[in-house]
Amino acid sequence: MLHAPFTRRLAAASAALALALTGGAAASPAVADPRAVEKTHTAVGTGGAVSTVDPEASAAALEVLRKGGNAVDAAVAAAATLGVTEPYSAGIGGGGYFVYYDAATESVHTIDGRETAPAGADFQTFMNPATGKPYLFGELVTSGVSVGVPGTPATWERALENWGTLSLGEALRPAIKVADRGFVVDETFRKQTDDNRARFANFTSTSELFLPGGALPTVGSIFKNHDLAETYRLLARQGTEDGFYAGPLAEEIAATVQAPPTVPTPTLPVPAGTMTTADLAGYEALDQDPTHVEYRGYDVYGMAPSSSGGTTVGEALNILETFDLAGMAPADALHHYLQSSGLAFADRGKYVGDPAFVGVPTKALTDPVFGKERACLINPDTAAQTPFAPGDVASYDGVCPAAPAALADEQDTENLSTTNLTVADQWGNVVEYTLTIEQTGGSGIVVPGRGFILNNELTDFTTTSFDTADPNRIEPGKRPRSSMSPTILLNEDGTPFLALGSPGGSTIITTVLQTIVNRVDLGMTTPAALAAPRASNRNFANSIGRAFVTAEPGFIDEFGDDLAPYEYLLVKSGDAFTSAAEIGAETAIEFLPDGRMLAAAEPVRRGGGSALVLTPSP
Ligand code: GLU
């Protein structure tokens, strides 16, 4: 245990008193009950801070902090609550990456809680026996084949064991309360249910839970999930090893994957998966070293492979470090941001996969000398018209080489599933945690009577080819490559400066990168950096090989003309009036020089998030 309980109680008591004296009001509900619906997007103060996409989850974390729990306790409480209120984005049926800054040792630690492919999952499982060809991506999305062994329960337990002060049962308590008493349905929840309606209707279990009587939940109604409360109680009593990864629940998960509970006449093929109880019993959340790069005097820590987040954000920052972005016109700085990201994505595609299966050159990818050499390929006047080729990690010296031939990265699908949360406590510990069930609505398959959806994370493997040179090809027991990028920046003296993360598939990487550039180089405040319109260069090419950049409509409106001389092909990320137009939905905490914390949540995208501090200050 890092902190003496007595000191903690005292500090918590004085924080509670301060809260009472300042009134607390909107920024700081005293308890997670009654229902939290207020969304404050920015909050400044002391004593602890939290930012999530959801007011119930933020209130749950704040309650834990108020009672003297630390950032890890509060992060697990918030994540479990998100499993209730954001069941289509995250939950115990999925996986994620947990990044922790320990104030006592000024060091950053991570847990890889990514899902794994079952032992029976190899390239054959992605082949449709009826056609002899790979399943179409859409066929895999709603299937047992794409369900990975969940990592989230093990991650919560491991995080609490490593650094927490609460038991799993104590940390689950606020979420159980929210699941039992229900939360208020908002527009986003209804919309996400509607978007998934046709898929969910294929499963008896899923329709019973999320489409009772075939109807969508109405905005303003109360949504309860007693099944999930009961499942959380089981985990609280037995722990995850006996309660989730073994025993009746494990048997039910395996049975659900092997024989999805479809209605008599499903409209989708729903291929069955192979997951067994042995796969569940063998799951392990991994303690892992973070990635590290230096950027403008900050130490930037991220998630190492199996996520590509840390290496790709890190490499792009190393590239950008060689340019004076702050001294450039905004369009010029954005041009460099976009090109650095294209370069880093080329290397991501060639080199990053699960390090337990492929030799990932993490050191080279995050080496400033490699970044310096890659920076040579940025033409200051023109965007690359074709995708960048990957660099050579086996031989680099920071000297500009002759231009190599281009090679397109595989295009990933991305969406707005996944969720992210940021928590800091009164001792200065910080958690940045991104978790997901992959697609919004995951596989669409609820484990009957258990209240949660299984992920479809295995669609993050390459699904169309099985080239042995591909680091992200499917193999038994392997973790699919992720883009999740929970990131913590420290000041030179080892204290935290900024923690941030986002949902959004492979746009997560560019969202985190752009926000760092906005904050560090372009002088924006953290809330402004989160709100600013986004563009994402993932080294993609269109059907005739022309490189293109995906951009929010607001970005095209604001910067389209200024970027025209660079010859970008800016492709709208979606219709201006749909959520597909949005890139990311971040949460962040900045640690201000005067000791206060600035919690910031996405103000608009996905309905906006909820930022709270324990003791608000003017
Ligand atoms: N499965 C994605 C990843 O791990 C995240 C899902 C999303 O945000 O769309 O990179």
GROMACS .gro file of N, CA and C in nm, residues 319-320 323 335-337 339-341 343 374-382 388:
model
   60
  319ILE      N    1   0.937   1.274  -3.490
  319ILE     CA    2   0.949   1.341  -3.620
  319ILE      C    3   0.924   1.491  -3.602
  320LEU      N    4   0.817   1.523  -3.530
  320LEU     CA    5   0.779   1.665  -3.514
  320LEU      C    6   0.879   1.743  -3.431
  323PHE      N    7   1.112   1.983  -3.597
  323PHE     CA    8   1.060   2.106  -3.660
  323PHE      C    9   1.013   2.205  -3.553
  335HIS      N   10   0.023   2.083  -4.152
  335HIS     CA   11   0.083   2.002  -4.260
  335HIS      C   12   0.189   1.907  -4.201
  336HIS      N   13   0.273   1.959  -4.115
  336HIS     CA   14   0.376   1.874  -4.054
  336HIS      C   15   0.315   1.767  -3.964
  337TYR      N   16   0.212   1.807  -3.889
  337TYR     CA   17   0.141   1.709  -3.806
  337TYR      C   18   0.087   1.596  -3.894
  339GLN      N   19   0.172   1.497  -4.196
  339GLN     CA   20   0.274   1.413  -4.261
  339GLN      C   21   0.345   1.322  -4.161
  340SER      N   22   0.369   1.373  -4.041
  340SER     CA   23   0.437   1.290  -3.940
  340SER      C   24   0.352   1.168  -3.907
  341SER      N   25   0.222   1.189  -3.905
  341SER     CA   26   0.132   1.079  -3.873
  341SER      C   27   0.128   0.976  -3.986
  343LEU      N   28   0.371   0.905  -4.189
  343LEU     CA   29   0.496   0.829  -4.179
  343LEU      C   30   0.490   0.725  -4.068
  374ARG      N   31   1.314   0.972  -4.055
  374ARG     CA   32   1.181   0.971  -4.117
  374ARG      C   33   1.136   1.114  -4.152
  375ALA      N   34   1.179   1.209  -4.069
  375ALA     CA   35   1.139   1.350  -4.092
  375ALA      C   36   1.191   1.402  -4.225
  376CYS      N   37   1.298   1.341  -4.275
  376CYS     CA   38   1.353   1.383  -4.405
  376CYS      C   39   1.249   1.372  -4.516
  377LEU      N   40   1.153   1.285  -4.500
  377LEU     CA   41   1.057   1.257  -4.608
  377LEU      C   42   0.943   1.358  -4.613
  378ILE      N   43   0.942   1.450  -4.518
  378ILE     CA   44   0.837   1.553  -4.524
  378ILE      C   45   0.880   1.664  -4.619
  379ASN      N   46   0.801   1.683  -4.721
  379ASN     CA   47   0.824   1.795  -4.811
  379ASN      C   48   0.754   1.916  -4.749
  380PRO      N   49   0.828   2.024  -4.720
  380PRO     CA   50   0.766   2.136  -4.648
  380PRO      C   51   0.655   2.204  -4.727
  381ASP      N   52   0.653   2.183  -4.858
  381ASP     CA   53   0.556   2.256  -4.941
  381ASP      C   54   0.439   2.172  -4.989
  382THR      N   55   0.456   2.040  -4.989
  382THR     CA   56   0.353   1.955  -5.052
  382THR      C   57   0.328   1.830  -4.970
  388PHE      N   58   0.317   0.685  -4.768
  388PHE     CA   59   0.459   0.667  -4.738
  388PHE      C   60   0.492   0.519  -4.730
   0.00000   0.00000   0.00000
